[in-house]
CSV table of C-alpha atoms in Angstrom, one decimal:
chain,number,residue,atom,x,y,z
M,1,MET,CA,-17.3,31.8,-15.7
M,2,SER,CA,-17.2,28.1,-16.4
M,3,ARG,CA,-18.5,25.5,-14.0
M,4,HIS,CA,-14.8,24.7,-13.2
M,5,ALA,CA,-13.9,28.3,-12.3
M,6,GLN,CA,-16.9,28.7,-10.1
M,7,HIS,CA,-16.0,25.6,-8.1
M,8,SER,CA,-12.3,26.4,-7.8
M,9,ILE,CA,-12.8,29.8,-6.1
M,10,ARG,CA,-15.2,28.6,-3.4
M,11,PRO,CA,-13.6,29.4,-0.1
M,12,LEU,CA,-12.0,26.8,2.2
M,13,ARG,CA,-11.8,26.8,6.0
M,14,GLY,CA,-8.4,28.3,6.8
M,15,LEU,CA,-7.0,27.6,3.3
M,16,ALA,CA,-6.9,29.6,0.1
M,17,PHE,CA,-7.9,27.8,-3.0
M,18,ILE,CA,-7.7,30.1,-6.0
M,19,GLY,CA,-9.0,29.0,-9.4
M,20,VAL,CA,-9.0,30.7,-12.8
M,21,ALA,CA,-10.2,28.8,-15.8
M,22,ALA,CA,-12.3,29.7,-18.9
M,23,MET,CA,-12.8,27.2,-21.6
M,24,LEU,CA,-13.8,28.0,-25.2
M,25,PHE,CA,-16.9,25.8,-26.0
M,26,ALA,CA,-16.0,25.5,-29.7
M,27,VAL,CA,-12.5,24.2,-28.8
M,28,VAL,CA,-14.1,21.7,-26.3
M,29,GLY,CA,-16.5,20.5,-28.9
M,30,VAL,CA,-13.8,19.9,-31.5
M,31,GLY,CA,-11.6,18.1,-28.9
M,32,TRP,CA,-14.6,16.0,-27.7
M,33,ALA,CA,-15.5,14.9,-31.2
M,34,ALA,CA,-11.9,13.9,-31.9
M,35,HIS,CA,-11.6,12.1,-28.6
M,36,SER,CA,-14.8,10.2,-29.2
M,37,ARG,CA,-13.5,9.1,-32.6
M,38,ARG,CA,-10.3,7.8,-31.1
M,39,SER,CA,-12.1,6.0,-28.3
M,40,ILE,CA,-14.4,4.2,-30.7
M,41,SER,CA,-11.7,3.2,-33.1
M,42,SER,CA,-9.4,2.0,-30.2
M,43,LEU,CA,-12.0,-0.7,-29.2
M,44,SER,CA,-11.6,-2.8,-32.3
M,45,PRO,CA,-8.6,-5.0,-31.2
M,46,PHE,CA,-10.5,-6.1,-28.0
M,47,ALA,CA,-14.1,-6.0,-29.2
M,48,GLN,CA,-14.7,-9.8,-28.7
M,49,VAL,CA,-12.7,-10.3,-25.5
M,50,GLU,CA,-14.4,-12.4,-22.9
M,51,GLU,CA,-15.1,-11.4,-19.3
M,52,VAL,CA,-12.3,-12.2,-16.9
M,53,SER,CA,-13.4,-13.2,-13.4
M,54,VAL,CA,-11.0,-12.4,-10.5
M,55,GLY,CA,-11.2,-14.0,-7.1
M,56,ILE,CA,-10.0,-12.0,-4.1
M,57,ASP,CA,-9.4,-13.7,-0.7
M,58,GLY,CA,-10.6,-11.0,1.6
M,59,PRO,CA,-13.5,-8.9,2.7
M,60,ALA,CA,-15.7,-7.4,0.0
M,61,PRO,CA,-16.5,-3.7,-0.1
M,62,GLN,CA,-19.8,-2.8,1.6
M,63,THR,CA,-19.9,0.5,-0.1
M,64,LEU,CA,-18.2,2.3,-3.0
M,65,ASP,CA,-17.6,5.5,-1.1
M,66,ILE,CA,-13.8,5.7,-1.3
M,67,ARG,CA,-14.0,9.2,0.2
M,68,LYS,CA,-15.2,8.1,3.6
M,69,SER,CA,-14.9,4.4,4.0
M,70,ALA,CA,-11.5,3.0,5.1
M,71,GLY,CA,-10.2,-0.4,4.1
M,72,LYS,CA,-7.8,-1.7,1.5
M,73,GLU,CA,-10.5,-3.4,-0.4
M,74,LEU,CA,-11.6,-0.1,-1.9
M,75,ASP,CA,-8.1,0.9,-2.9
M,76,GLN,CA,-7.6,-2.5,-4.4
M,77,ALA,CA,-10.7,-2.4,-6.5
M,78,LEU,CA,-11.0,1.3,-7.5
M,79,LEU,CA,-7.6,3.0,-7.4
M,80,GLY,CA,-6.1,3.1,-10.9
M,81,ASN,CA,-9.1,1.2,-12.3
M,82,VAL,CA,-12.0,3.6,-11.7
M,83,TYR,CA,-10.4,6.6,-10.0
M,84,GLU,CA,-7.1,8.2,-11.0
M,85,THR,CA,-4.8,10.3,-8.8
M,86,LEU,CA,-2.9,13.4,-9.4
M,87,VAL,CA,0.4,11.4,-9.1
M,88,GLY,CA,0.5,7.7,-9.9
M,89,ARG,CA,2.4,4.7,-8.5
M,90,ASP,CA,3.8,1.8,-10.5
M,91,GLN,CA,4.1,-1.9,-9.5
M,92,ASN,CA,7.3,-1.1,-7.7
M,93,ASN,CA,5.7,1.7,-5.7
M,94,ASN,CA,7.6,4.3,-7.6
M,95,LEU,CA,5.9,7.6,-8.3
M,96,VAL,CA,4.9,8.0,-12.0
M,97,PRO,CA,2.8,10.4,-14.0
M,98,SER,CA,-0.9,10.0,-13.8
M,99,VAL,CA,-3.3,13.0,-14.2
M,100,ALA,CA,-0.2,15.1,-13.8
M,101,GLU,CA,2.2,14.6,-16.7
M,102,HIS,CA,5.1,16.0,-14.7
M,103,TRP,CA,5.8,18.2,-11.7
M,104,GLN,CA,8.5,20.5,-10.3
M,105,VAL,CA,9.3,21.3,-6.6
M,106,SER,CA,10.9,24.5,-5.5
M,107,LYS,CA,14.3,24.5,-3.8
M,108,ASP,CA,12.7,25.4,-0.4
M,109,GLY,CA,10.2,22.5,-0.8
M,110,LEU,CA,7.2,24.8,-0.4
M,111,THR,CA,5.8,25.0,-3.9
M,112,TYR,CA,4.7,22.2,-6.1
M,113,THR,CA,3.8,22.9,-9.7
M,114,PHE,CA,1.9,20.2,-11.6
M,115,ASP,CA,1.5,20.2,-15.4
M,116,LEU,CA,-1.6,18.1,-16.3
M,117,HIS,CA,-2.2,15.9,-19.3
M,118,SER,CA,-4.4,17.4,-22.0
M,119,ASP,CA,-7.7,16.0,-23.4
M,120,MET,CA,-8.7,14.1,-20.2
M,121,ARG,CA,-12.3,13.1,-19.6
M,122,PHE,CA,-14.3,11.5,-16.9
M,123,SER,CA,-16.3,8.4,-17.8
M,124,ASN,CA,-19.5,10.5,-18.1
M,125,GLY,CA,-17.9,12.6,-20.8
M,126,ASP,CA,-17.1,15.7,-18.6
M,127,ALA,CA,-13.8,17.3,-19.4
M,128,MET,CA,-11.2,17.1,-16.6
M,129,ASP,CA,-8.9,20.0,-16.0
M,130,SER,CA,-7.0,21.8,-13.2
M,131,SER,CA,-10.2,23.1,-11.6
M,132,ASP,CA,-11.3,19.5,-10.9
M,133,VAL,CA,-7.9,19.0,-9.1
M,134,VAL,CA,-8.5,22.1,-7.0
M,135,TYR,CA,-12.0,21.0,-6.2
M,136,SER,CA,-10.9,17.5,-5.2
M,137,LEU,CA,-8.2,18.7,-2.8
M,138,GLN,CA,-10.7,21.2,-1.3
M,139,GLN,CA,-13.3,18.6,-0.8
M,140,ALA,CA,-10.8,16.1,0.7
M,141,ILE,CA,-9.7,18.6,3.3
M,142,ASP,CA,-13.1,20.1,4.1
M,143,GLY,CA,-14.8,16.7,4.2
M,144,ASN,CA,-11.9,15.1,6.1
M,145,TYR,CA,-11.8,12.2,3.6
M,146,VAL,CA,-9.8,9.1,4.3
M,147,ASP,CA,-6.1,10.0,4.1
M,148,ALA,CA,-6.8,13.7,4.1
M,149,GLY,CA,-4.5,14.1,7.1
M,150,GLU,CA,-1.6,13.5,4.6
M,151,LEU,CA,-2.4,16.8,3.0
M,152,ALA,CA,-1.5,18.7,6.2
M,153,GLY,CA,0.5,21.8,5.6
M,154,ILE,CA,-1.2,22.9,2.4
M,155,ALA,CA,-1.6,26.6,2.6
M,156,LYS,CA,-2.9,27.4,-0.9
M,157,VAL,CA,-3.9,25.7,-4.1
M,158,ARG,CA,-4.4,27.6,-7.4
M,159,ASN,CA,-4.9,26.8,-11.0
M,160,PRO,CA,-3.4,29.6,-13.2
M,161,ASP,CA,-4.6,27.9,-16.3
M,162,PRO,CA,-6.6,24.7,-17.2
M,163,SER,CA,-3.5,22.5,-17.4
M,164,THR,CA,-1.6,23.8,-14.3
M,165,VAL,CA,-2.0,23.3,-10.6
M,166,VAL,CA,0.2,25.1,-8.0
M,167,VAL,CA,0.3,23.8,-4.4
M,168,THR,CA,1.9,26.0,-1.7
M,169,LEU,CA,2.8,24.5,1.7
M,170,SER,CA,3.3,26.3,5.0
M,171,ALA,CA,6.2,23.9,5.8
M,172,PRO,CA,8.1,21.3,3.8
M,173,ASN,CA,6.3,17.9,3.4
M,174,PRO,CA,8.5,15.4,1.5
M,175,LYS,CA,5.6,12.9,1.7
M,176,LEU,CA,3.2,15.1,-0.3
M,177,LEU,CA,3.8,13.5,-3.7
M,178,ARG,CA,3.2,10.0,-2.2
M,179,ALA,CA,0.1,11.3,-0.5
M,180,LEU,CA,-1.2,12.5,-3.9
M,181,SER,CA,-0.7,9.0,-5.3
M,182,SER,CA,-3.1,7.6,-2.7
M,183,ARG,CA,-6.8,8.4,-1.9
M,184,ALA,CA,-5.9,11.9,-0.9
M,185,GLY,CA,-4.9,12.6,-4.6
M,186,ILE,CA,-8.0,11.2,-6.3
M,187,VAL,CA,-9.4,13.6,-8.9
M,188,TYR,CA,-13.2,13.8,-8.8
M,189,ASP,CA,-15.6,15.4,-11.3
M,190,SER,CA,-16.5,18.7,-9.7
M,191,SER,CA,-19.9,18.9,-11.4
M,192,ALA,CA,-21.0,15.3,-10.8
M,193,LYS,CA,-24.0,14.6,-8.5
M,194,LEU,CA,-24.1,11.0,-7.4
M,195,ASP,CA,-24.6,8.6,-4.5
M,196,TYR,CA,-21.0,7.7,-3.8
M,197,ALA,CA,-22.1,4.7,-1.7
M,198,LYS,CA,-23.6,3.0,-4.7
M,199,GLN,CA,-21.9,4.7,-7.6
M,200,ALA,CA,-18.3,5.6,-8.6
M,201,LEU,CA,-17.4,8.2,-11.2
M,202,GLY,CA,-13.8,8.6,-12.2
M,203,SER,CA,-11.5,9.0,-15.2
M,204,GLY,CA,-9.9,5.5,-15.1
M,205,PRO,CA,-10.0,2.7,-17.6
M,206,PHE,CA,-13.1,1.1,-16.0
M,207,THR,CA,-16.5,2.1,-14.7
M,208,VAL,CA,-18.4,0.2,-12.0
M,209,ARG,CA,-21.5,-1.8,-12.9
M,210,ASP,CA,-23.6,-4.4,-10.9
M,211,PHE,CA,-22.1,-3.6,-7.5
M,212,GLU,CA,-23.3,-6.2,-4.9
M,213,PRO,CA,-22.3,-4.9,-1.4
M,214,GLY,CA,-20.3,-7.6,0.5
M,215,ASN,CA,-20.2,-9.9,-2.5
M,216,ALA,CA,-19.0,-8.8,-5.9
M,217,MET,CA,-18.7,-6.0,-8.5
M,218,LYS,CA,-18.3,-5.8,-12.2
M,219,LEU,CA,-15.8,-3.4,-13.8
M,220,VAL,CA,-16.7,-2.4,-17.4
M,221,ARG,CA,-14.4,-0.8,-20.0
M,222,ASN,CA,-14.6,3.0,-20.0
M,223,THR,CA,-14.9,3.7,-23.7
M,224,LEU,CA,-14.1,7.4,-23.1
M,225,TYR,CA,-10.8,6.7,-21.3
M,226,TRP,CA,-8.2,9.2,-22.3
M,227,GLN,CA,-5.3,6.7,-22.3
M,228,GLN,CA,-5.0,3.2,-23.7
M,229,GLN,CA,-8.3,1.2,-23.5
M,230,SER,CA,-8.6,-1.7,-21.1
M,231,ALA,CA,-7.7,-5.1,-22.7
M,232,SER,CA,-10.9,-6.7,-21.4
M,233,ALA,CA,-14.4,-5.5,-22.0
M,234,GLN,CA,-15.2,-6.3,-18.4
M,235,VAL,CA,-13.6,-7.8,-15.3
M,236,ARG,CA,-15.7,-9.2,-12.5
M,237,LEU,CA,-14.4,-9.1,-8.9
M,238,ARG,CA,-15.6,-11.9,-6.6
M,239,TYR,CA,-14.7,-12.1,-2.9
M,240,PHE,CA,-14.2,-15.2,-0.8
M,241,ASP,CA,-14.3,-15.8,2.9
M,242,THR,CA,-11.7,-18.6,2.9
M,243,PRO,CA,-8.8,-19.7,0.8
M,244,LYS,CA,-10.5,-23.1,0.3
M,245,ALA,CA,-13.6,-21.5,-1.2
M,246,MET,CA,-11.4,-19.5,-3.7
M,247,ARG,CA,-9.4,-22.6,-4.6
M,248,GLU,CA,-12.7,-24.4,-5.4
M,249,ALA,CA,-13.8,-21.5,-7.6
M,250,MET,CA,-10.5,-21.6,-9.4
M,251,ARG,CA,-10.7,-25.3,-9.9
M,252,ASP,CA,-14.3,-25.1,-11.2
M,253,GLY,CA,-13.5,-22.3,-13.7
M,254,ARG,CA,-15.7,-19.8,-12.0
M,255,ILE,CA,-12.7,-17.5,-11.7
M,256,GLN,CA,-9.6,-17.3,-13.9
M,257,MET,CA,-7.4,-15.4,-11.5
M,258,ALA,CA,-6.9,-15.6,-7.7
M,259,VAL,CA,-5.5,-12.9,-5.5
M,260,LEU,CA,-4.1,-14.4,-2.3
M,261,ARG,CA,-4.1,-12.4,0.9
M,262,PRO,CA,-0.7,-11.5,2.4
M,263,GLY,CA,0.7,-14.5,4.4
M,264,GLU,CA,-1.4,-17.1,2.5
M,265,SER,CA,0.6,-20.0,1.2
M,266,PRO,CA,0.6,-20.6,-2.6
M,267,GLN,CA,1.5,-24.2,-2.1
M,268,PRO,CA,-2.0,-25.6,-2.8
M,269,TYR,CA,-1.7,-24.2,-6.4
M,270,GLU,CA,1.9,-25.0,-7.0
M,271,GLY,CA,2.7,-28.1,-9.1
M,272,ASN,CA,-0.6,-27.9,-10.9
M,273,ARG,CA,0.0,-27.4,-14.6
M,274,LYS,CA,-3.3,-25.6,-15.0
M,275,TYR,CA,-2.1,-22.6,-13.0
M,276,HIS,CA,0.7,-20.1,-13.1
M,277,VAL,CA,1.8,-18.8,-9.6
M,278,ALA,CA,3.5,-15.4,-9.5
M,279,LYS,CA,5.0,-14.2,-6.3
M,280,GLY,CA,5.8,-10.5,-6.1
M,281,ASN,CA,6.7,-8.2,-3.2
M,282,GLY,CA,4.2,-7.0,-0.7
M,283,THR,CA,4.4,-4.3,2.0
M,284,VAL,CA,3.5,-6.5,5.0
M,285,LYS,CA,6.6,-6.8,7.2
M,286,VAL,CA,6.8,-9.8,9.6
M,287,MET,CA,8.9,-9.1,12.6
M,288,LEU,CA,9.9,-10.3,16.1
M,289,ALA,CA,8.9,-7.5,18.4
M,290,LEU,CA,11.2,-7.1,21.4
M,291,ASN,CA,9.9,-5.4,24.5
M,292,ASN,CA,12.3,-2.6,25.1
M,293,GLY,CA,10.6,-1.5,28.3
M,294,THR,CA,12.5,-1.2,31.6
M,295,ASN,CA,11.0,-4.5,33.0
M,296,SER,CA,12.2,-6.6,30.1
M,297,ILE,CA,15.5,-8.2,29.4
M,298,PHE,CA,15.4,-6.5,26.0
M,299,SER,CA,15.8,-3.1,27.6
M,300,ASP,CA,19.5,-4.1,27.4
M,301,GLU,CA,21.0,-3.5,24.0
M,302,ARG,CA,23.3,-6.6,24.4
M,303,ALA,CA,20.2,-8.9,24.9
M,304,ARG,CA,18.5,-7.4,21.8
M,305,LYS,CA,21.6,-8.0,19.7
M,306,ALA,CA,21.9,-11.5,21.0
M,307,ALA,CA,18.4,-12.3,19.9
M,308,ARG,CA,19.0,-11.0,16.4
M,309,LEU,CA,22.2,-13.1,16.1
M,310,ILE,CA,20.4,-16.2,17.3
M,311,VAL,CA,17.5,-15.9,14.8
M,312,ASP,CA,18.4,-17.5,11.5
M,313,THR,CA,16.3,-15.4,9.2
M,314,PRO,CA,17.4,-17.0,5.8
M,315,SER,CA,16.3,-20.4,7.2
M,316,LEU,CA,12.9,-19.0,8.2
M,317,VAL,CA,12.4,-17.5,4.7
M,318,ARG,CA,13.3,-20.8,3.0
M,319,HIS,CA,10.7,-22.7,5.0
M,320,GLU,CA,8.0,-20.0,4.9
M,321,PRO,CA,5.9,-20.3,1.6
M,322,SER,CA,4.5,-16.7,2.0
M,323,ALA,CA,7.9,-15.1,2.5
M,324,SER,CA,9.2,-12.8,-0.2
M,325,ALA,CA,12.7,-11.8,1.0
M,326,PRO,CA,14.6,-11.4,4.3
M,327,LEU,CA,14.3,-8.1,6.0
M,328,GLY,CA,17.0,-6.4,8.0
M,329,GLY,CA,15.3,-3.2,9.1
M,330,PRO,CA,12.1,-1.2,9.5
M,331,ILE,CA,11.7,-0.2,5.8
M,332,GLY,CA,10.7,-2.7,3.2
M,333,PRO,CA,12.0,-3.1,-0.4
M,334,LEU,CA,8.9,-1.3,-1.9
M,335,GLU,CA,9.1,1.7,0.5
M,336,PRO,CA,10.9,5.0,0.1
M,337,GLY,CA,14.4,4.9,1.8
M,338,TYR,CA,14.9,1.2,1.6
M,339,ASP,CA,18.4,-0.2,2.1
M,340,ASP,CA,19.4,-3.8,2.4
M,341,LEU,CA,20.4,-4.1,6.0
M,342,ASN,CA,20.5,-7.9,6.3
M,343,SER,CA,24.3,-7.9,6.7
M,344,LEU,CA,24.1,-6.0,10.0
M,345,TYR,CA,23.1,-9.1,11.9
M,346,GLU,CA,23.9,-12.2,10.0
M,347,HIS,CA,23.1,-15.4,11.9
M,348,ASP,CA,25.8,-16.4,14.4
M,349,LEU,CA,24.7,-18.7,17.1
M,350,SER,CA,28.0,-18.7,18.9
M,351,GLU,CA,28.3,-15.0,19.1
M,352,GLY,CA,24.7,-14.7,20.2
M,353,GLU,CA,25.3,-17.3,23.0
M,354,ASN,CA,28.4,-15.4,24.1
M,355,ASP,CA,26.3,-12.2,24.4
M,356,ILE,CA,23.5,-13.8,26.4
M,357,ASN,CA,26.0,-15.6,28.7
M,358,TYR,CA,26.8,-12.2,30.0
M,359,PHE,CA,23.6,-12.3,32.0
M,360,SER,CA,22.8,-14.4,35.1
M,361,PRO,CA,20.0,-17.0,34.8
M,362,GLU,CA,18.1,-15.0,37.5
M,363,TYR,CA,18.3,-11.8,35.4
M,364,LEU,CA,17.3,-13.6,32.2
M,365,GLY,CA,14.2,-15.1,33.7
M,366,THR,CA,11.6,-16.6,31.4
M,367,THR,CA,11.0,-15.0,28.0
M,368,THR,CA,7.2,-14.7,27.3
M,369,PHE,CA,6.9,-15.3,23.5
M,370,LEU,CA,3.5,-14.4,22.0
M,371,VAL,CA,2.7,-16.1,18.7
M,372,PRO,CA,-0.5,-15.2,16.7
M,373,GLU,CA,-2.5,-18.2,15.7
M,374,GLU,CA,-1.8,-17.7,12.0
M,375,TYR,CA,1.9,-17.7,12.6
M,376,SER,CA,2.1,-20.8,14.8
M,377,ASP,CA,4.4,-22.7,12.5
M,378,LEU,CA,6.8,-19.7,12.3
M,379,GLY,CA,6.7,-19.4,16.1
M,380,ASN,CA,7.7,-23.1,16.5
M,381,GLN,CA,10.6,-22.6,14.1
M,382,ILE,CA,11.8,-19.5,16.1
M,383,ALA,CA,11.4,-21.3,19.4
M,384,LYS,CA,13.6,-24.2,18.1
M,385,GLN,CA,16.3,-21.7,17.1
M,386,PHE,CA,16.4,-20.5,20.7
M,387,GLU,CA,16.6,-24.0,22.3
M,388,PRO,CA,20.4,-24.3,22.2
M,389,THR,CA,20.7,-21.0,24.1
M,390,ARG,CA,20.1,-19.9,27.7
M,391,PHE,CA,16.9,-18.1,26.7
M,392,SER,CA,14.0,-19.9,28.4
M,393,LEU,CA,11.0,-19.4,26.2
M,394,SER,CA,7.3,-19.6,27.3
M,395,VAL,CA,5.5,-19.9,24.0
M,396,GLN,CA,1.9,-18.6,24.1
M,397,VAL,CA,-0.3,-18.9,21.0
M,398,VAL,CA,-2.9,-16.1,21.1
M,399,ASN,CA,-5.6,-14.6,18.9
M,400,ASP,CA,-5.2,-11.2,17.2
M,401,GLU,CA,-7.2,-9.2,19.8
M,402,THR,CA,-5.3,-10.7,22.7
M,403,LEU,CA,-2.0,-10.0,20.9
M,404,ARG,CA,-3.0,-6.3,20.4
M,405,GLN,CA,-4.0,-5.9,24.0
M,406,ARG,CA,-0.9,-7.5,25.4
M,407,LEU,CA,1.4,-5.5,23.1
M,408,THR,CA,-0.3,-2.3,24.1
M,409,ASN,CA,0.0,-3.2,27.8
M,410,GLY,CA,3.6,-4.4,27.5
M,411,ASP,CA,2.6,-7.9,28.7
M,412,TYR,CA,5.2,-9.8,26.7
M,413,THR,CA,8.9,-10.2,26.2
M,414,MET,CA,9.0,-11.2,22.6
M,415,ALA,CA,6.2,-11.4,20.0
M,416,ILE,CA,5.6,-12.1,16.3
M,417,THR,CA,3.7,-9.2,14.8
M,418,THR,CA,3.4,-7.4,11.5
M,419,MET,CA,3.7,-3.9,10.2
M,420,ASP,CA,1.7,-3.1,7.1
M,421,GLY,CA,2.3,0.2,5.3
M,422,THR,CA,4.7,2.2,3.3
M,423,ASP,CA,5.4,4.8,5.9
M,424,ASP,CA,5.2,3.1,9.3
M,425,ALA,CA,8.9,3.0,10.0
M,426,GLY,CA,8.5,6.2,12.0
M,427,GLN,CA,6.7,4.2,14.8
M,428,PHE,CA,10.2,3.4,16.2
M,429,ALA,CA,10.8,7.1,16.6
M,430,ASP,CA,7.4,7.3,18.5
M,431,GLY,CA,8.4,4.7,21.1
M,432,ILE,CA,6.8,1.6,19.7
M,433,PHE,CA,7.6,-1.5,21.8
M,434,GLY,CA,9.0,0.8,24.4
M,435,TYR,CA,12.0,1.7,22.2
M,436,GLN,CA,13.7,5.0,22.9
M,437,ASN,CA,16.7,6.4,21.0
M,438,GLY,CA,17.2,10.2,20.8
M,439,ASP,CA,19.6,10.0,17.9
M,440,ALA,CA,17.1,8.0,15.8
M,441,GLN,CA,14.3,10.4,16.7
M,442,ALA,CA,16.4,13.3,15.5
M,443,MET,CA,17.2,11.5,12.3
M,444,TRP,CA,13.5,10.9,11.7
M,445,ARG,CA,12.6,14.5,12.3
M,446,GLN,CA,15.3,15.6,9.9
M,447,ALA,CA,14.0,13.2,7.2
M,448,MET,CA,10.5,14.5,7.6
M,449,ALA,CA,11.7,18.1,7.2
M,450,ALA,CA,13.6,17.5,4.0
M,451,THR,CA,12.9,19.9,1.1
M,452,ASN,CA,13.5,17.4,-1.6
M,453,ASP,CA,13.1,13.6,-2.2
M,454,ALA,CA,16.8,12.8,-2.4
M,455,ASP,CA,17.4,14.3,1.1
M,456,HIS,CA,14.2,12.7,2.4
M,457,GLN,CA,15.2,9.2,1.3
M,458,ALA,CA,18.8,9.6,2.5
M,459,GLY,CA,17.5,10.6,5.9
M,460,LEU,CA,15.2,7.6,6.0
M,461,ARG,CA,18.1,5.3,5.2
M,462,SER,CA,20.2,6.8,8.0
M,463,TYR,CA,17.3,6.5,10.4
M,464,ALA,CA,16.6,2.9,9.4
M,465,LYS,CA,20.2,1.9,9.8
M,466,ALA,CA,20.5,3.4,13.2
M,467,VAL,CA,17.3,1.7,14.4
M,468,SER,CA,18.5,-1.6,13.0
M,469,GLN,CA,22.0,-1.4,14.5
M,470,ASP,CA,20.4,-0.7,17.8
M,471,ALA,CA,18.4,-4.0,17.4
M,472,ALA,CA,15.1,-2.3,18.2
M,473,ALA,CA,13.4,-5.4,16.8
M,474,ALA,CA,14.3,-8.5,14.9
M,475,TRP,CA,12.8,-8.0,11.4
M,476,LEU,CA,12.2,-11.3,9.6
M,477,TYR,CA,10.8,-10.9,6.1
M,478,ASN,CA,8.5,-9.2,3.7
M,479,GLU,CA,5.4,-11.2,2.9
M,480,SER,CA,4.8,-11.9,-0.8
M,481,SER,CA,2.1,-10.6,-3.0
M,482,THR,CA,0.8,-13.7,-4.8
M,483,VAL,CA,-1.4,-14.0,-7.8
M,484,VAL,CA,-2.5,-17.3,-9.4
M,485,THR,CA,-3.8,-17.3,-12.9
M,486,GLY,CA,-5.1,-19.8,-15.4
M,487,ARG,CA,-2.8,-20.5,-18.3
M,488,LYS,CA,-4.9,-18.4,-20.7
M,489,VAL,CA,-4.7,-15.3,-18.6
M,490,ILE,CA,-2.1,-12.6,-19.3
M,491,GLY,CA,-1.5,-9.1,-18.1
M,492,ALA,CA,-2.0,-9.8,-14.4
M,493,PRO,CA,-0.5,-7.4,-11.8
M,494,GLY,CA,2.4,-8.4,-9.6
M,495,ASN,CA,3.5,-6.5,-6.5
M,496,MET,CA,1.3,-5.0,-3.7
M,497,THR,CA,-1.9,-6.7,-5.0
M,498,ASP,CA,-3.6,-6.5,-1.6
M,499,GLN,CA,-3.8,-2.7,-2.0
M,500,LEU,CA,-3.3,-1.9,-5.7
M,501,LEU,CA,-4.8,-4.2,-8.4
M,502,PRO,CA,-4.4,-2.5,-11.8
M,503,LEU,CA,-6.4,-4.5,-14.2
M,504,ARG,CA,-6.2,-2.5,-17.5
M,505,ASP,CA,-3.9,-5.0,-19.2
M,506,LEU,CA,-5.6,-8.1,-17.9
M,507,ARG,CA,-7.1,-10.4,-20.6
M,508,LEU,CA,-7.5,-13.9,-21.9
M,509,LYS,CA,-5.3,-15.1,-24.7
């Protein structure tokens, strides 16, 4: 048996992973020689390209172990650059081919068949085939890697031949393909032995060199990459503790590209002819949480709807430099099941006042409005919008930890908060902010039990509309994903750069 076949049939706890693969060494040798010739010849257009230095406003990775260390900084640096996943995602968060060229899903939603690309290799020269996929899924589940919970329901994985993987589920999981485009879908080299904390070995367009924990790392072109070679020979990632420090590095030419954190204003860069500012969509959703608990005025649907009518979201977006677009519901524009729900509650101060006048002053009481420190300007704008009404706001600016504790304890009436993810809308079905709606909960369960993506997304849209119509919260806007580049930089990524930062096309003119 080959090394791949031996790995793929190793037993799993409670799961059956079945592998069959036998490679002909002569064929592998010929394929490897041809691949090497292609890789070497493909370097010539970019042989003299200079290093591009990228600044990131955020925490630097303390380890390279993407298997066991959580945090977006590892996804940002390594996913799509060093490691590839079975299924990929593009800059609009759509699922696209990656290691798998295409896939089919059975009508009952229980069997997924993946057809892999051919002639794939890891950066150390090892061939990649279906046995590496089986091994990687096995290791993720057995080792409880980060995001491994998203693989729940897998009953069996087998590889009937080197280019095919078949995954069988015990129950439908319409989120499986998306899970396989995240860390849970990384394909590792089944024969590699390395210290994952200090080394990274994948099949992507770069390899890691000169990793400095907590400070920087260098990505170097993987000359054995099985697809188009990276445009730059190397890209250095440098991390900054403050926006000011990154701006100074950009000004001094120590970096040629700056990746702003979500919510950071691009204004300091705008108007400077040396820079190009590109604002894309992110996945951070800024919202006005309404306490739906029984001791809050917002336990009453009429009061919640009044608040949504009073808030002038388009005005907030126009005055907020980090805002991307208004948001009318719990699902953002880059998430599965998105629908533009802004028309459900268009700003109407008169109608909002009429609704709130239904309540006596004693019943209304004082609205405790929690505002995180970083959103103090936004909080002031919202407070001004409530001034003409009979809502009496007590604005309290708090730090993040205090906000978390008080939201958990229900010690608030209204609060600015964020949701950051591409599948967190289900929290409204789980009673977040004290919200309860049996119909919405049933819609969510139905969406999660769908056997195909079309029904899944249709269910998500129905659920999101129901939750929004019920005014479970007042969603404000999606924060932008902002990248600033020098005028000589091209090929910079756009959307979701706080979690996916594909750098293969990045280069200097």
